[in-house]
């Protein structure tokens, strides 16, 4: 089973939260709110997109790239995930 199917509900929940944040950004722009609230909303959206991307990439690595049972390099997977998390923040 694909990791996106297994985690489907959690991923959809993240997408729905993103949609709400985008709607909030649109309202802020329509209401001509100041730069600070608009920038704050954009930053929140960016963090949410990065979080969604992190979850999908982590699932992909764990399902498709992790060594099979009995192989010694399982720690390499954790190391790769740690590096990716630091870059994708």
PDB file of N, CA and C in Angstrom, residues 21-73:
ATOM      1  N   UNK A  21      -6.073  28.590   5.381  1.00  0.00           N
ATOM      2  CA  UNK A  21      -5.076  29.658   5.488  1.00  0.00           C
ATOM      3  C   UNK A  21      -5.043  30.510   4.216  1.00  0.00           C
ATOM      4  N   UNK A  22      -5.174  29.875   3.070  1.00  0.00           N
ATOM      5  CA  UNK A  22      -5.213  30.632   1.815  1.00  0.00           C
ATOM      6  C   UNK A  22      -6.456  31.516   1.752  1.00  0.00           C
ATOM      7  N   UNK A  23      -7.578  30.997   2.224  1.00  0.00           N
ATOM      8  CA  UNK A  23      -8.790  31.817   2.277  1.00  0.00           C
ATOM      9  C   UNK A  23      -8.593  33.022   3.192  1.00  0.00           C
ATOM     10  N   UNK A  24      -7.908  32.796   4.322  1.00  0.00           N
ATOM     11  CA  UNK A  24      -7.611  33.895   5.235  1.00  0.00           C
ATOM     12  C   UNK A  24      -6.708  34.939   4.599  1.00  0.00           C
ATOM     13  N   UNK A  25      -5.739  34.489   3.824  1.00  0.00           N
ATOM     14  CA  UNK A  25      -4.862  35.418   3.116  1.00  0.00           C
ATOM     15  C   UNK A  25      -5.653  36.226   2.094  1.00  0.00           C
ATOM     16  N   UNK A  26      -6.538  35.562   1.378  1.00  0.00           N
ATOM     17  CA  UNK A  26      -7.359  36.274   0.397  1.00  0.00           C
ATOM     18  C   UNK A  26      -8.223  37.339   1.073  1.00  0.00           C
ATOM     19  N   UNK A  27      -8.815  36.987   2.218  1.00  0.00           N
ATOM     20  CA  UNK A  27      -9.624  37.963   2.964  1.00  0.00           C
ATOM     21  C   UNK A  27      -8.773  39.145   3.409  1.00  0.00           C
ATOM     22  N   UNK A  28      -7.584  38.846   3.910  1.00  0.00           N
ATOM     23  CA  UNK A  28      -6.699  39.917   4.380  1.00  0.00           C
ATOM     24  C   UNK A  28      -6.365  40.874   3.244  1.00  0.00           C
ATOM     25  N   UNK A  29      -6.137  40.338   2.065  1.00  0.00           N
ATOM     26  CA  UNK A  29      -5.828  41.193   0.918  1.00  0.00           C
ATOM     27  C   UNK A  29      -7.065  41.971   0.457  1.00  0.00           C
ATOM     28  N   UNK A  30      -8.220  41.323   0.446  1.00  0.00           N
ATOM     29  CA  UNK A  30      -9.447  42.012   0.047  1.00  0.00           C
ATOM     30  C   UNK A  30      -9.810  43.126   1.017  1.00  0.00           C
ATOM     31  N   UNK A  31      -9.534  42.893   2.289  1.00  0.00           N
ATOM     32  CA  UNK A  31      -9.858  43.891   3.316  1.00  0.00           C
ATOM     33  C   UNK A  31      -8.751  44.941   3.441  1.00  0.00           C
ATOM     34  N   UNK A  32      -7.751  44.831   2.592  1.00  0.00           N
ATOM     35  CA  UNK A  32      -6.633  45.772   2.570  1.00  0.00           C
ATOM     36  C   UNK A  32      -5.955  45.910   3.932  1.00  0.00           C
ATOM     37  N   UNK A  33      -5.750  44.761   4.567  1.00  0.00           N
ATOM     38  CA  UNK A  33      -5.035  44.761   5.839  1.00  0.00           C
ATOM     39  C   UNK A  33      -3.578  45.141   5.578  1.00  0.00           C
ATOM     40  N   UNK A  34      -2.895  45.508   6.621  1.00  0.00           N
ATOM     41  CA  UNK A  34      -1.508  45.960   6.493  1.00  0.00           C
ATOM     42  C   UNK A  34      -0.551  44.844   6.118  1.00  0.00           C
ATOM     43  N   UNK A  35       0.674  45.243   5.887  1.00  0.00           N
ATOM     44  CA  UNK A  35       1.715  44.304   5.473  1.00  0.00           C
ATOM     45  C   UNK A  35       1.948  43.198   6.508  1.00  0.00           C
ATOM     46  N   UNK A  36       1.980  43.572   7.789  1.00  0.00           N
ATOM     47  CA  UNK A  36       2.312  42.592   8.820  1.00  0.00           C
ATOM     48  C   UNK A  36       1.346  41.411   8.821  1.00  0.00           C
ATOM     49  N   UNK A  37       0.031  41.611   8.883  1.00  0.00           N
ATOM     50  CA  UNK A  37      -0.862  40.445   8.870  1.00  0.00           C
ATOM     51  C   UNK A  37      -0.757  39.620   7.581  1.00  0.00           C
ATOM     52  N   UNK A  38      -0.544  40.291   6.453  1.00  0.00           N
ATOM     53  CA  UNK A  38      -0.417  39.574   5.178  1.00  0.00           C
ATOM     54  C   UNK A  38       0.860  38.732   5.176  1.00  0.00           C
ATOM     55  N   UNK A  39       1.967  39.327   5.585  1.00  0.00           N
ATOM     56  CA  UNK A  39       3.225  38.583   5.635  1.00  0.00           C
ATOM     57  C   UNK A  39       3.166  37.440   6.636  1.00  0.00           C
ATOM     58  N   UNK A  40       2.518  37.677   7.752  1.00  0.00           N
ATOM     59  CA  UNK A  40       2.367  36.628   8.767  1.00  0.00           C
ATOM     60  C   UNK A  40       1.576  35.456   8.196  1.00  0.00           C
ATOM     61  N   UNK A  41       0.524  35.743   7.465  1.00  0.00           N
ATOM     62  CA  UNK A  41      -0.291  34.691   6.862  1.00  0.00           C
ATOM     63  C   UNK A  41       0.510  33.931   5.799  1.00  0.00           C
ATOM     64  N   UNK A  42       1.272  34.643   4.987  1.00  0.00           N
ATOM     65  CA  UNK A  42       2.098  33.990   3.968  1.00  0.00           C
ATOM     66  C   UNK A  42       3.129  33.069   4.617  1.00  0.00           C
ATOM     67  N   UNK A  43       3.748  33.525   5.687  1.00  0.00           N
ATOM     68  CA  UNK A  43       4.731  32.700   6.391  1.00  0.00           C
ATOM     69  C   UNK A  43       4.084  31.445   6.958  1.00  0.00           C
ATOM     70  N   UNK A  44       2.880  31.578   7.493  1.00  0.00           N
ATOM     71  CA  UNK A  44       2.166  30.414   8.035  1.00  0.00           C
ATOM     72  C   UNK A  44       1.838  29.424   6.923  1.00  0.00           C
ATOM     73  N   UNK A  45       1.450  29.935   5.774  1.00  0.00           N
ATOM     74  CA  UNK A  45       1.136  29.073   4.634  1.00  0.00           C
ATOM     75  C   UNK A  45       2.388  28.331   4.179  1.00  0.00           C
ATOM     76  N   UNK A  46       3.490  29.048   4.122  1.00  0.00           N
ATOM     77  CA  UNK A  46       4.743  28.417   3.703  1.00  0.00           C
ATOM     78  C   UNK A  46       5.144  27.302   4.671  1.00  0.00           C
ATOM     79  N   UNK A  47       5.004  27.561   5.970  1.00  0.00           N
ATOM     80  CA  UNK A  47       5.317  26.516   6.957  1.00  0.00           C
ATOM     81  C   UNK A  47       4.400  25.320   6.787  1.00  0.00           C
ATOM     82  N   UNK A  48       3.134  25.566   6.514  1.00  0.00           N
ATOM     83  CA  UNK A  48       2.173  24.475   6.339  1.00  0.00           C
ATOM     84  C   UNK A  48       2.488  23.652   5.093  1.00  0.00           C
ATOM     85  N   UNK A  49       2.862  24.307   4.002  1.00  0.00           N
ATOM     86  CA  UNK A  49       3.238  23.588   2.781  1.00  0.00           C
ATOM     87  C   UNK A  49       4.499  22.765   3.027  1.00  0.00           C
ATOM     88  N   UNK A  50       5.458  23.349   3.714  1.00  0.00           N
ATOM     89  CA  UNK A  50       6.681  22.607   4.039  1.00  0.00           C
ATOM     90  C   UNK A  50       6.373  21.396   4.911  1.00  0.00           C
ATOM     91  N   UNK A  51       5.466  21.554   5.862  1.00  0.00           N
ATOM     92  CA  UNK A  51       5.081  20.424   6.711  1.00  0.00           C
ATOM     93  C   UNK A  51       4.437  19.308   5.907  1.00  0.00           C
ATOM     94  N   UNK A  52       3.575  19.661   4.983  1.00  0.00           N
ATOM     95  CA  UNK A  52       2.940  18.676   4.113  1.00  0.00           C
ATOM     96  C   UNK A  52       3.993  17.970   3.255  1.00  0.00           C
ATOM     97  N   UNK A  53       4.899  18.738   2.678  1.00  0.00           N
ATOM     98  CA  UNK A  53       5.949  18.159   1.857  1.00  0.00           C
ATOM     99  C   UNK A  53       6.837  17.231   2.679  1.00  0.00           C
ATOM    100  N   UNK A  54       7.167  17.639   3.896  1.00  0.00           N
ATOM    101  CA  UNK A  54       7.987  16.801   4.769  1.00  0.00           C
ATOM    102  C   UNK A  54       7.326  15.455   5.031  1.00  0.00           C
ATOM    103  N   UNK A  55       6.030  15.472   5.305  1.00  0.00           N
ATOM    104  CA  UNK A  55       5.312  14.221   5.583  1.00  0.00           C
ATOM    105  C   UNK A  55       5.325  13.298   4.370  1.00  0.00           C
ATOM    106  N   UNK A  56       5.087  13.844   3.191  1.00  0.00           N
ATOM    107  CA  UNK A  56       5.065  13.016   1.983  1.00  0.00           C
ATOM    108  C   UNK A  56       6.462  12.468   1.679  1.00  0.00           C
ATOM    109  N   UNK A  57       7.478  13.319   1.785  1.00  0.00           N
ATOM    110  CA  UNK A  57       8.852  12.858   1.517  1.00  0.00           C
ATOM    111  C   UNK A  57       9.272  11.811   2.539  1.00  0.00           C
ATOM    112  N   UNK A  58       8.968  12.042   3.815  1.00  0.00           N
ATOM    113  CA  UNK A  58       9.338  11.072   4.846  1.00  0.00           C
ATOM    114  C   UNK A  58       8.667   9.737   4.580  1.00  0.00           C
ATOM    115  N   UNK A  59       7.390   9.756   4.243  1.00  0.00           N
ATOM    116  CA  UNK A  59       6.692   8.505   3.925  1.00  0.00           C
ATOM    117  C   UNK A  59       7.320   7.817   2.727  1.00  0.00           C
ATOM    118  N   UNK A  60       7.667   8.591   1.723  1.00  0.00           N
ATOM    119  CA  UNK A  60       8.288   8.022   0.522  1.00  0.00           C
ATOM    120  C   UNK A  60       9.610   7.339   0.876  1.00  0.00           C
ATOM    121  N   UNK A  61      10.424   8.007   1.661  1.00  0.00           N
ATOM    122  CA  UNK A  61      11.717   7.439   2.041  1.00  0.00           C
ATOM    123  C   UNK A  61      11.525   6.171   2.856  1.00  0.00           C
ATOM    124  N   UNK A  62      10.616   6.222   3.826  1.00  0.00           N
ATOM    125  CA  UNK A  62      10.400   5.048   4.682  1.00  0.00           C
ATOM    126  C   UNK A  62       9.835   3.864   3.904  1.00  0.00           C
ATOM    127  N   UNK A  63       8.959   4.116   2.950  1.00  0.00           N
ATOM    128  CA  UNK A  63       8.315   3.018   2.230  1.00  0.00           C
ATOM    129  C   UNK A  63       9.150   2.542   1.043  1.00  0.00           C
ATOM    130  N   UNK A  64       9.725   3.473   0.298  1.00  0.00           N
ATOM    131  CA  UNK A  64      10.363   3.096  -0.957  1.00  0.00           C
ATOM    132  C   UNK A  64      11.889   3.024  -0.907  1.00  0.00           C
ATOM    133  N   UNK A  65      12.518   3.687   0.049  1.00  0.00           N
ATOM    134  CA  UNK A  65      13.974   3.733   0.060  1.00  0.00           C
ATOM    135  C   UNK A  65      14.614   3.069   1.269  1.00  0.00           C
ATOM    136  N   UNK A  66      13.846   2.768   2.290  1.00  0.00           N
ATOM    137  CA  UNK A  66      14.412   2.182   3.509  1.00  0.00           C
ATOM    138  C   UNK A  66      14.882   0.759   3.214  1.00  0.00           C
ATOM    139  N   UNK A  67      16.029   0.377   3.763  1.00  0.00           N
ATOM    140  CA  UNK A  67      16.507  -0.999   3.567  1.00  0.00           C
ATOM    141  C   UNK A  67      15.494  -2.022   4.071  1.00  0.00           C
ATOM    142  N   UNK A  68      15.487  -3.155   3.440  1.00  0.00           N
ATOM    143  CA  UNK A  68      14.583  -4.249   3.828  1.00  0.00           C
ATOM    144  C   UNK A  68      14.968  -4.782   5.203  1.00  0.00           C
ATOM    145  N   UNK A  69      14.049  -5.517   5.821  1.00  0.00           N
ATOM    146  CA  UNK A  69      14.325  -6.139   7.123  1.00  0.00           C
ATOM    147  C   UNK A  69      15.608  -6.957   7.044  1.00  0.00           C
ATOM    148  N   UNK A  70      16.389  -6.832   8.073  1.00  0.00           N
ATOM    149  CA  UNK A  70      17.621  -7.594   8.149  1.00  0.00           C
ATOM    150  C   UNK A  70      18.831  -6.862   7.599  1.00  0.00           C
ATOM    151  N   UNK A  71      18.625  -5.797   6.869  1.00  0.00           N
ATOM    152  CA  UNK A  71      19.767  -5.038   6.368  1.00  0.00           C
ATOM    153  C   UNK A  71      20.270  -4.114   7.465  1.00  0.00           C
ATOM    154  N   UNK A  72      21.549  -3.838   7.439  1.00  0.00           N
ATOM    155  CA  UNK A  72      22.182  -3.101   8.526  1.00  0.00           C
ATOM    156  C   UNK A  72      22.059  -1.589   8.421  1.00  0.00           C
ATOM    157  N   UNK A  73      21.656  -1.053   7.278  1.00  0.00           N
ATOM    158  CA  UNK A  73      21.700   0.384   7.061  1.00  0.00           C
ATOM    159  C   UNK A  73      20.414   1.129   7.413  1.00  0.00           C
TER     160      UNK A  73
END
